[in-house]
Short mmCIF file of C-alpha atoms and ligand atoms in Angstrom, two decimals:
data_model
loop_
_atom_site.label_atom_id
_atom_site.label_comp_id
_atom_site.label_asym_id
_atom_site.label_seq_id
_atom_site.Cartn_x
_atom_site.Cartn_y
_atom_site.Cartn_z
CA MET A 1 99.78 76.01 46.88
CA LYS A 2 96.12 75.90 45.98
CA LEU A 3 93.45 77.22 48.33
CA PHE A 4 91.02 74.67 49.75
CA GLN A 5 87.48 75.12 50.97
CA CYS A 6 85.76 74.21 54.23
CA SER A 7 83.23 71.58 53.15
CA ASN A 8 80.79 72.81 55.80
CA CYS A 9 80.64 76.58 55.09
CA GLU A 10 82.69 76.93 51.86
CA ASN A 11 85.05 79.40 53.54
CA PRO A 12 88.49 79.37 51.88
CA VAL A 13 90.99 77.52 54.08
CA VAL A 14 94.72 76.91 53.67
CA PHE A 15 96.59 73.65 53.65
CA GLU A 16 97.73 73.80 57.29
CA ASN A 17 94.38 74.85 58.83
CA SER A 18 92.99 72.38 61.34
CA ILE A 19 89.98 74.52 62.30
CA CYS A 20 87.72 76.67 60.16
CA ILE A 21 87.74 80.20 61.63
CA SER A 22 84.35 80.88 59.96
CA CYS A 23 82.21 77.97 61.26
CA GLY A 24 84.41 76.41 63.96
CA HIS A 25 84.46 72.92 62.46
CA TYR A 26 87.65 70.91 62.60
CA LEU A 27 89.42 70.46 59.25
CA GLY A 28 91.35 67.40 58.07
CA TYR A 29 93.30 66.74 54.90
CA SER A 30 93.19 63.43 53.02
CA SER A 31 96.29 62.86 50.92
CA PHE A 32 94.50 60.05 49.10
CA HIS A 33 91.57 62.24 48.03
CA ASN A 34 93.60 65.50 48.00
CA GLN A 35 90.77 67.22 49.84
CA ILE A 36 90.23 69.07 53.09
CA VAL A 37 86.98 68.09 54.81
CA SER A 38 85.23 69.68 57.77
CA LEU A 39 84.70 67.51 60.82
CA ASP A 40 82.35 67.58 63.73
CA PRO A 41 84.30 69.02 66.71
CA ASN A 42 82.42 66.71 69.10
CA GLN A 43 83.89 63.56 67.58
CA SER A 44 87.34 62.02 67.36
CA GLU A 45 86.62 59.63 64.51
CA TRP A 46 84.68 60.56 61.44
CA SER A 47 82.75 58.60 58.86
CA ILE A 48 83.15 60.78 55.73
CA PRO A 49 80.44 60.40 53.05
CA SER A 50 82.52 61.96 50.29
CA PHE A 51 85.28 59.39 51.05
CA ASN A 52 83.00 56.38 50.47
CA GLY A 53 81.78 56.58 54.02
CA ASP A 54 85.10 55.30 55.34
CA THR A 55 86.11 56.16 58.89
CA TYR A 56 89.00 58.52 59.53
CA LYS A 57 90.80 60.04 62.45
CA TYR A 58 93.59 62.56 62.81
CA CYS A 59 97.24 61.57 62.39
CA THR A 60 98.94 61.04 65.80
CA ASN A 61 100.98 64.19 65.35
CA ASN A 62 97.77 66.27 65.50
CA LEU A 63 98.26 66.00 69.27
CA HIS A 64 101.34 68.19 68.86
CA GLY A 65 99.60 70.67 66.53
CA THR A 66 101.99 69.69 63.71
CA CYS A 67 99.69 67.71 61.41
CA ASN A 68 96.09 68.00 60.16
CA TRP A 69 96.18 64.96 57.87
CA LEU A 70 93.62 62.17 58.21
CA VAL A 71 94.33 58.46 58.49
CA THR A 72 92.15 55.34 58.54
CA PRO A 73 92.24 53.86 62.05
CA ASP A 74 94.65 51.05 61.11
CA GLU A 75 97.22 53.09 59.13
CA ASN A 76 100.98 53.31 59.88
CA TYR A 77 100.62 53.11 63.66
CA GLY A 78 98.35 56.17 63.45
CA PHE A 79 100.74 58.30 61.42
CA CYS A 80 99.87 59.79 58.06
CA LEU A 81 102.02 59.29 54.97
CA ALA A 82 104.02 62.51 55.67
CA CYS A 83 104.61 61.74 59.37
CA SER A 84 105.44 58.08 58.74
CA LEU A 85 108.67 59.31 57.13
CA ASN A 86 109.98 60.83 60.41
CA ARG A 87 112.78 58.82 62.03
CA THR A 88 114.00 61.48 64.46
CA ILE A 89 112.08 64.49 65.71
CA PRO A 90 113.52 67.21 67.97
CA ASP A 91 113.51 66.93 71.75
CA LEU A 92 110.25 68.70 72.58
CA ASP A 93 111.32 69.80 76.12
CA THR A 94 111.43 73.43 75.05
CA SER A 95 108.73 75.51 73.30
CA GLU A 96 111.51 76.80 71.01
CA ASN A 97 112.07 73.32 69.62
CA TRP A 98 108.37 72.69 69.24
CA GLU A 99 108.02 75.93 67.22
CA ARG A 100 110.97 74.89 65.01
CA TRP A 101 109.56 71.46 64.50
CA LYS A 102 106.15 72.89 63.57
CA GLN A 103 107.73 75.06 60.85
CA ILE A 104 109.66 71.99 59.60
CA GLU A 105 106.47 69.92 59.52
CA PHE A 106 104.63 72.58 57.56
CA ALA A 107 107.35 72.56 54.92
CA LYS A 108 107.63 68.76 54.88
CA HIS A 109 103.86 68.29 54.43
CA ARG A 110 104.00 70.68 51.45
CA LEU A 111 106.87 68.64 50.07
CA VAL A 112 104.97 65.40 50.35
CA TYR A 113 101.88 67.02 48.84
CA GLN A 114 104.00 68.05 45.87
CA LEU A 115 105.68 64.62 45.48
CA LEU A 116 102.22 63.05 45.38
CA ARG A 117 101.15 65.50 42.64
CA LEU A 118 104.24 64.53 40.69
CA ARG A 119 103.29 60.90 41.24
CA LEU A 120 106.72 60.04 42.69
CA PRO A 121 106.99 56.85 44.77
CA ILE A 122 106.97 57.58 48.50
CA VAL A 123 108.19 54.71 50.71
CA SER A 124 109.19 55.06 54.32
CA LYS A 125 112.62 53.73 55.22
CA MET A 126 111.09 52.26 58.32
CA ALA A 127 108.92 50.04 56.06
CA ASN A 128 111.65 49.28 53.51
CA SER A 129 115.22 49.95 54.65
CA HIS A 130 116.60 49.28 51.14
CA ILE A 131 114.71 51.82 48.98
CA GLY A 132 112.86 53.92 51.57
CA LEU A 133 113.13 57.55 52.62
CA CYS A 134 113.22 59.00 56.14
CA PHE A 135 113.87 62.25 57.92
CA ASP A 136 116.11 63.10 60.86
CA PHE A 137 115.35 66.53 62.38
CA VAL A 138 118.26 67.21 64.68
CA SER A 139 119.79 70.06 66.66
CA ILE A 140 123.15 71.50 65.70
CA GLU A 141 124.86 69.82 68.67
CA ASN A 142 123.73 66.28 67.65
CA LYS A 143 126.02 63.50 68.76
CA ASP A 144 126.98 62.36 65.23
CA ASN A 145 127.78 65.91 64.08
CA LYS A 146 125.28 65.47 61.25
CA LYS A 147 124.49 68.41 58.92
CA THR A 148 121.64 69.15 56.60
CA GLY A 149 121.99 66.71 53.71
CA HIS A 150 121.07 63.39 52.16
CA VAL A 151 122.76 60.04 52.53
CA ASN A 152 121.24 56.80 51.26
CA GLY A 153 117.61 57.71 51.80
CA VAL A 154 118.16 59.55 55.06
CA ILE A 155 117.52 63.29 54.87
CA THR A 156 118.86 65.28 57.80
CA ILE A 157 117.59 68.78 58.51
CA LEU A 158 119.17 70.98 61.22
CA ILE A 159 116.30 72.41 63.17
CA THR A 160 117.97 75.85 63.44
CA GLU A 161 117.05 76.16 59.74
CA ALA A 162 113.55 76.81 61.03
CA ASP A 163 114.66 80.06 62.65
CA ALA A 164 114.03 82.83 60.16
CA ALA A 165 116.87 85.01 61.56
CA THR A 166 119.45 82.20 61.47
CA ARG A 167 118.40 81.23 57.94
CA GLU A 168 118.65 84.83 56.71
CA LYS A 169 122.12 85.18 58.25
CA VAL A 170 123.39 82.08 56.48
CA LYS A 171 121.70 83.23 53.26
CA GLN A 172 123.63 86.45 53.35
CA GLU A 173 126.94 84.77 54.31
CA MET A 174 126.57 82.33 51.41
CA LYS A 175 125.34 85.11 49.07
CA GLU A 176 122.24 83.05 48.19
CA HIS A 177 119.10 84.49 46.62
CA TYR A 178 116.83 81.83 48.03
CA ARG A 179 117.01 79.86 51.28
CA THR A 180 113.80 78.32 52.68
CA LEU A 181 112.88 75.21 54.63
CA LEU A 182 110.84 73.89 51.70
CA GLY A 183 113.82 74.62 49.45
CA HIS A 184 116.03 72.41 51.64
CA PHE A 185 113.51 69.60 51.48
CA ARG A 186 113.20 69.86 47.69
CA HIS A 187 116.95 69.91 47.22
CA GLU A 188 117.65 66.94 49.48
CA VAL A 189 114.75 64.85 48.24
CA GLY A 190 116.15 65.54 44.73
CA HIS A 191 119.28 63.66 45.70
CA TYR A 192 117.22 60.77 47.01
CA PHE A 193 115.12 60.50 43.80
CA ARG A 194 118.28 60.68 41.64
CA ASP A 195 119.53 57.62 43.49
CA ARG A 196 116.19 55.88 43.16
CA LEU A 197 115.19 56.72 39.59
CA VAL A 198 118.36 57.58 37.70
CA ARG A 199 121.45 55.97 39.21
CA ASP A 200 120.69 52.40 38.29
CA ASN A 201 118.74 53.07 35.09
CA ARG A 202 121.07 53.13 32.08
CA LYS A 203 118.79 55.15 29.80
CA ALA A 204 117.85 57.64 32.51
CA LEU A 205 121.51 58.03 33.46
CA SER A 206 122.50 58.77 29.88
CA ASN A 207 119.74 61.43 29.70
CA PHE A 208 120.88 62.80 33.05
CA ARG A 209 124.46 63.21 31.86
CA GLU A 210 123.33 64.99 28.69
CA VAL A 211 121.58 67.64 30.75
CA PHE A 212 123.60 67.89 33.98
CA GLY A 213 127.06 66.80 32.83
CA ASP A 214 129.58 64.19 33.88
CA ASP A 215 128.81 62.86 37.34
CA THR A 216 131.75 60.44 37.45
CA VAL A 217 134.17 63.19 38.58
CA SER A 218 134.86 63.02 42.30
CA TYR A 219 132.05 64.53 44.29
CA GLN A 220 134.25 65.22 47.34
CA ASP A 221 136.93 66.98 45.24
CA SER A 222 134.32 69.03 43.40
CA LEU A 223 132.76 70.27 46.62
CA GLN A 224 136.14 71.02 48.12
CA ASN A 225 137.08 72.95 44.97
CA TYR A 226 133.74 74.85 45.10
CA TYR A 227 134.20 75.92 48.76
CA ALA A 228 137.86 76.89 48.15
CA ASN A 229 137.49 78.68 44.83
CA GLY A 230 133.82 79.53 44.42
CA SER A 231 131.43 78.87 41.57
CA LYS A 232 132.36 78.34 37.95
CA GLN A 233 132.81 81.49 35.86
CA ASN A 234 129.69 82.71 34.03
CA TRP A 235 127.64 80.18 36.02
CA GLN A 236 124.51 82.27 35.19
CA ASN A 237 124.69 81.11 31.59
CA PHE A 238 124.65 77.40 32.47
CA TYR A 239 123.22 76.84 35.99
CA ILE A 240 120.20 77.68 38.04
CA SER A 241 122.35 78.70 41.05
CA LYS A 242 126.02 79.10 42.00
CA TYR A 243 125.98 75.90 43.98
CA ALA A 244 124.61 74.00 41.01
CA SER A 245 127.94 74.55 39.28
CA SER A 246 129.80 72.53 41.94
CA HIS A 247 128.89 69.05 40.62
CA ALA A 248 126.35 67.36 38.31
CA TRP A 249 124.51 65.88 41.35
CA GLU A 250 124.12 69.35 42.89
CA ASP A 251 123.03 70.78 39.55
CA TRP A 252 120.24 68.17 39.51
CA ALA A 253 119.27 68.75 43.15
CA GLU A 254 119.24 72.54 42.78
CA THR A 255 117.19 72.27 39.59
ZN1 ZN B 301 83.76 76.28 57.78
ZN1 ZN B 302 100.78 63.38 60.09
ZN1 ZN B 303 123.01 68.79 47.61
#
């Protein structure tokens, strides 16, 4: 992730900073301009000369300390592009859940930043239920027994994945080299974009099968086989991870 600069004092600042520790100005990120700007701490709406003089305010989730993105006053009910994708957020009754959600939001904002750089289409499922994308951040004892995964544009993330100790434990149990929140987001959003960009496009699907293999074999059976018998032999020669050898869709998402 690139370093940004406070536009008031030129101090280097990072993507998640909402205040400049050098000059004390607020900081806000514009996904449209891909810039962080410094803001007068005595105001709540800012007319920003470098953004054509348009007026901006913080995304509503700034109230929770989970977002430093800027929105125009009429945008998405006050939510930025990244936060407009949230369908379910954790119950914020406990500080533990708030801390987990904050870590999840940091990772999700980095994901959306990267999707924008890749010029991938980002549409909220709440705006378009057919092709849109949304996130459910749920606790492990959620009523539908949902797990981290992707189904039809809905990406579920179990909030315990935000606990470093829990994540490390699972990583060791599954003998993984890499397990991060951002990694989960990248993997699951990969499934979403395969559905959107590859599944119904004959040419793209043929290219997909050339690289990732036959995806017409049963996905359920393949995963069952993977969990019962482990990865394919010599997977290192053909796949980016063990799990990628389970099925062509997982190969794509892992890659
Ligand atoms: Zn500054
Ligand atoms: Zn936001
Ligand atoms: Zn997957």
